Amino acid sequence: MDRGFMEHYFEIAYNDVAGEIAGDDERYAELQKAADEAICSLTRIVGESNAALCKQCEHAINSLYAVQLHLVKLAYLCGAEDREKMLR
């Protein structure tokens, strides 16, 4: 498998990774709603008392989303490798 090509393809083909992969999956929607509510609640609590802490929380949340996106990309590449192995 040409890993570089597949990484590039993933990056250009999946602009909205969550939307394109999860689609209308109800469980994903429930989990995302719960996560959004937790983030909003945390932002309200922390933001009221400490703006610097609020920014740090935002940075932590964005970092977790970056990790999640990278994991999805790695899973995609694993699937591409598995497909290639099965076709041999």
Short mmCIF file of N, CA, C and O in Angstrom, two decimals, residues 18-66:
data_model
loop_
_atom_site.label_atom_id
_atom_site.label_comp_id
_atom_site.label_asym_id
_atom_site.label_seq_id
_atom_site.Cartn_x
_atom_site.Cartn_y
_atom_site.Cartn_z
N ALA A 18 -16.23 13.58 10.96
CA ALA A 18 -17.32 13.07 11.80
C ALA A 18 -18.61 12.94 11.01
O ALA A 18 -19.29 11.91 11.07
N GLY A 19 -18.95 13.95 10.25
CA GLY A 19 -20.18 13.91 9.47
C GLY A 19 -20.19 12.85 8.40
O GLY A 19 -21.20 12.17 8.19
N GLU A 20 -19.07 12.68 7.74
CA GLU A 20 -19.00 11.71 6.65
C GLU A 20 -18.94 10.28 7.15
O GLU A 20 -19.48 9.38 6.52
N ILE A 21 -18.28 10.06 8.28
CA ILE A 21 -18.16 8.70 8.81
C ILE A 21 -19.38 8.33 9.64
O ILE A 21 -19.96 7.27 9.48
N ALA A 22 -19.78 9.22 10.56
CA ALA A 22 -20.89 8.91 11.46
C ALA A 22 -22.24 9.04 10.77
O ALA A 22 -23.18 8.32 11.10
N GLY A 23 -22.32 9.96 9.82
CA GLY A 23 -23.59 10.16 9.12
C GLY A 23 -24.72 10.44 10.08
O GLY A 23 -24.62 11.33 10.92
N ASP A 24 -25.76 9.64 10.01
CA ASP A 24 -26.92 9.84 10.89
C ASP A 24 -26.98 8.77 11.99
O ASP A 24 -28.05 8.43 12.48
N ASP A 25 -25.82 8.24 12.38
CA ASP A 25 -25.75 7.24 13.44
C ASP A 25 -26.26 7.84 14.76
O ASP A 25 -25.73 8.84 15.24
N GLU A 26 -27.30 7.23 15.31
CA GLU A 26 -27.94 7.77 16.50
C GLU A 26 -27.02 7.76 17.72
O GLU A 26 -27.01 8.70 18.51
N ARG A 27 -26.26 6.70 17.90
CA ARG A 27 -25.37 6.61 19.06
C ARG A 27 -24.30 7.70 19.01
O ARG A 27 -23.99 8.32 20.02
N TYR A 28 -23.75 7.94 17.83
CA TYR A 28 -22.76 9.01 17.69
C TYR A 28 -23.40 10.35 18.04
O TYR A 28 -22.80 11.15 18.77
N ALA A 29 -24.59 10.60 17.55
CA ALA A 29 -25.28 11.86 17.83
C ALA A 29 -25.50 12.04 19.33
O ALA A 29 -25.31 13.14 19.87
N GLU A 30 -25.89 10.96 20.02
CA GLU A 30 -26.10 11.03 21.47
C GLU A 30 -24.79 11.34 22.18
O GLU A 30 -24.75 12.19 23.08
N LEU A 31 -23.72 10.66 21.82
CA LEU A 31 -22.43 10.89 22.45
C LEU A 31 -21.91 12.29 22.18
O LEU A 31 -21.37 12.96 23.07
N GLN A 32 -22.09 12.77 20.95
CA GLN A 32 -21.64 14.11 20.61
C GLN A 32 -22.42 15.17 21.36
O GLN A 32 -21.87 16.15 21.84
N LYS A 33 -23.73 14.95 21.50
CA LYS A 33 -24.57 15.89 22.24
C LYS A 33 -24.12 15.95 23.70
O LYS A 33 -24.00 17.05 24.28
N ALA A 34 -23.87 14.80 24.31
CA ALA A 34 -23.41 14.76 25.71
C ALA A 34 -22.06 15.46 25.85
O ALA A 34 -21.84 16.21 26.81
N ALA A 35 -21.16 15.24 24.90
CA ALA A 35 -19.85 15.90 24.94
C ALA A 35 -19.99 17.41 24.79
O ALA A 35 -19.35 18.17 25.53
N ASP A 36 -20.82 17.85 23.88
CA ASP A 36 -21.05 19.28 23.68
C ASP A 36 -21.62 19.93 24.93
O ASP A 36 -21.20 21.03 25.33
N GLU A 37 -22.57 19.26 25.57
CA GLU A 37 -23.17 19.79 26.79
C GLU A 37 -22.13 19.88 27.91
O GLU A 37 -22.09 20.87 28.65
N ALA A 38 -21.30 18.86 28.03
CA ALA A 38 -20.25 18.86 29.06
C ALA A 38 -19.25 19.99 28.82
O ALA A 38 -18.83 20.68 29.76
N ILE A 39 -18.88 20.20 27.57
CA ILE A 39 -17.93 21.27 27.23
C ILE A 39 -18.55 22.63 27.53
O ILE A 39 -17.90 23.50 28.12
N CYS A 40 -19.80 22.82 27.16
CA CYS A 40 -20.47 24.11 27.43
C CYS A 40 -20.58 24.36 28.93
O CYS A 40 -20.32 25.48 29.40
N SER A 41 -20.91 23.33 29.67
CA SER A 41 -21.01 23.46 31.12
C SER A 41 -19.66 23.82 31.73
O SER A 41 -19.55 24.71 32.57
N LEU A 42 -18.63 23.13 31.30
CA LEU A 42 -17.28 23.40 31.80
C LEU A 42 -16.85 24.82 31.46
O LEU A 42 -16.31 25.54 32.30
N THR A 43 -17.14 25.24 30.25
CA THR A 43 -16.76 26.59 29.81
C THR A 43 -17.47 27.65 30.65
O THR A 43 -16.86 28.64 31.04
N ARG A 44 -18.75 27.43 30.93
CA ARG A 44 -19.49 28.39 31.75
C ARG A 44 -18.91 28.47 33.17
O ARG A 44 -18.69 29.54 33.70
N ILE A 45 -18.64 27.32 33.75
CA ILE A 45 -18.12 27.28 35.12
C ILE A 45 -16.74 27.91 35.21
O ILE A 45 -16.47 28.77 36.04
N VAL A 46 -15.85 27.47 34.35
CA VAL A 46 -14.47 27.94 34.39
C VAL A 46 -14.35 29.38 33.91
O VAL A 46 -13.64 30.18 34.50
N GLY A 47 -15.07 29.73 32.88
CA GLY A 47 -14.99 31.06 32.31
C GLY A 47 -15.45 32.16 33.25
O GLY A 47 -14.95 33.27 33.21
N GLU A 48 -16.39 31.81 34.12
CA GLU A 48 -16.89 32.81 35.06
C GLU A 48 -15.84 33.16 36.11
O GLU A 48 -15.82 34.25 36.64
N SER A 49 -14.95 32.22 36.42
CA SER A 49 -14.01 32.47 37.51
C SER A 49 -12.59 32.77 37.05
O SER A 49 -11.86 33.44 37.76
N ASN A 50 -12.20 32.28 35.86
CA ASN A 50 -10.81 32.42 35.48
C ASN A 50 -10.65 32.29 33.97
O ASN A 50 -10.72 31.19 33.42
N ALA A 51 -10.42 33.40 33.29
CA ALA A 51 -10.31 33.40 31.82
C ALA A 51 -9.11 32.59 31.36
O ALA A 51 -9.19 31.88 30.34
N ALA A 52 -7.99 32.66 32.08
CA ALA A 52 -6.80 31.90 31.69
C ALA A 52 -7.07 30.40 31.79
O ALA A 52 -6.66 29.63 30.91
N LEU A 53 -7.77 29.98 32.83
CA LEU A 53 -8.10 28.57 32.99
C LEU A 53 -9.06 28.12 31.88
O LEU A 53 -8.95 27.02 31.35
N CYS A 54 -9.98 29.00 31.52
CA CYS A 54 -10.92 28.70 30.43
C CYS A 54 -10.16 28.46 29.13
O CYS A 54 -10.44 27.51 28.40
N LYS A 55 -9.15 29.30 28.85
CA LYS A 55 -8.35 29.12 27.63
C LYS A 55 -7.58 27.80 27.68
O LYS A 55 -7.44 27.11 26.67
N GLN A 56 -7.09 27.43 28.86
CA GLN A 56 -6.37 26.16 28.99
C GLN A 56 -7.31 24.98 28.78
O GLN A 56 -6.94 24.00 28.14
N CYS A 57 -8.52 25.08 29.29
CA CYS A 57 -9.51 24.02 29.06
C CYS A 57 -9.82 23.90 27.57
O CYS A 57 -9.92 22.79 27.03
N GLU A 58 -9.98 25.03 26.91
CA GLU A 58 -10.24 25.03 25.47
C GLU A 58 -9.08 24.37 24.72
O GLU A 58 -9.30 23.58 23.80
N HIS A 59 -7.87 24.69 25.12
CA HIS A 59 -6.69 24.08 24.50
C HIS A 59 -6.69 22.56 24.72
O HIS A 59 -6.41 21.79 23.79
N ALA A 60 -7.03 22.12 25.93
CA ALA A 60 -7.07 20.69 26.24
C ALA A 60 -8.13 19.98 25.39
O ALA A 60 -7.88 18.91 24.82
N ILE A 61 -9.30 20.59 25.26
CA ILE A 61 -10.38 20.00 24.47
C ILE A 61 -9.98 19.93 23.00
O ILE A 61 -10.17 18.89 22.35
N ASN A 62 -9.40 20.99 22.47
CA ASN A 62 -8.95 20.99 21.08
C ASN A 62 -7.87 19.94 20.85
O ASN A 62 -7.83 19.29 19.80
N SER A 63 -7.00 19.76 21.83
CA SER A 63 -5.95 18.74 21.73
C SER A 63 -6.57 17.34 21.68
O SER A 63 -6.13 16.49 20.91
N LEU A 64 -7.59 17.12 22.49
CA LEU A 64 -8.27 15.82 22.47
C LEU A 64 -8.95 15.57 21.13
O LEU A 64 -8.93 14.45 20.60
N TYR A 65 -9.55 16.61 20.55
CA TYR A 65 -10.15 16.47 19.22
C TYR A 65 -9.09 16.15 18.17
O TYR A 65 -9.33 15.34 17.26
N ALA A 66 -7.91 16.75 18.28
CA ALA A 66 -6.83 16.47 17.34
C ALA A 66 -6.37 15.01 17.47
O ALA A 66 -6.13 14.34 16.46
#
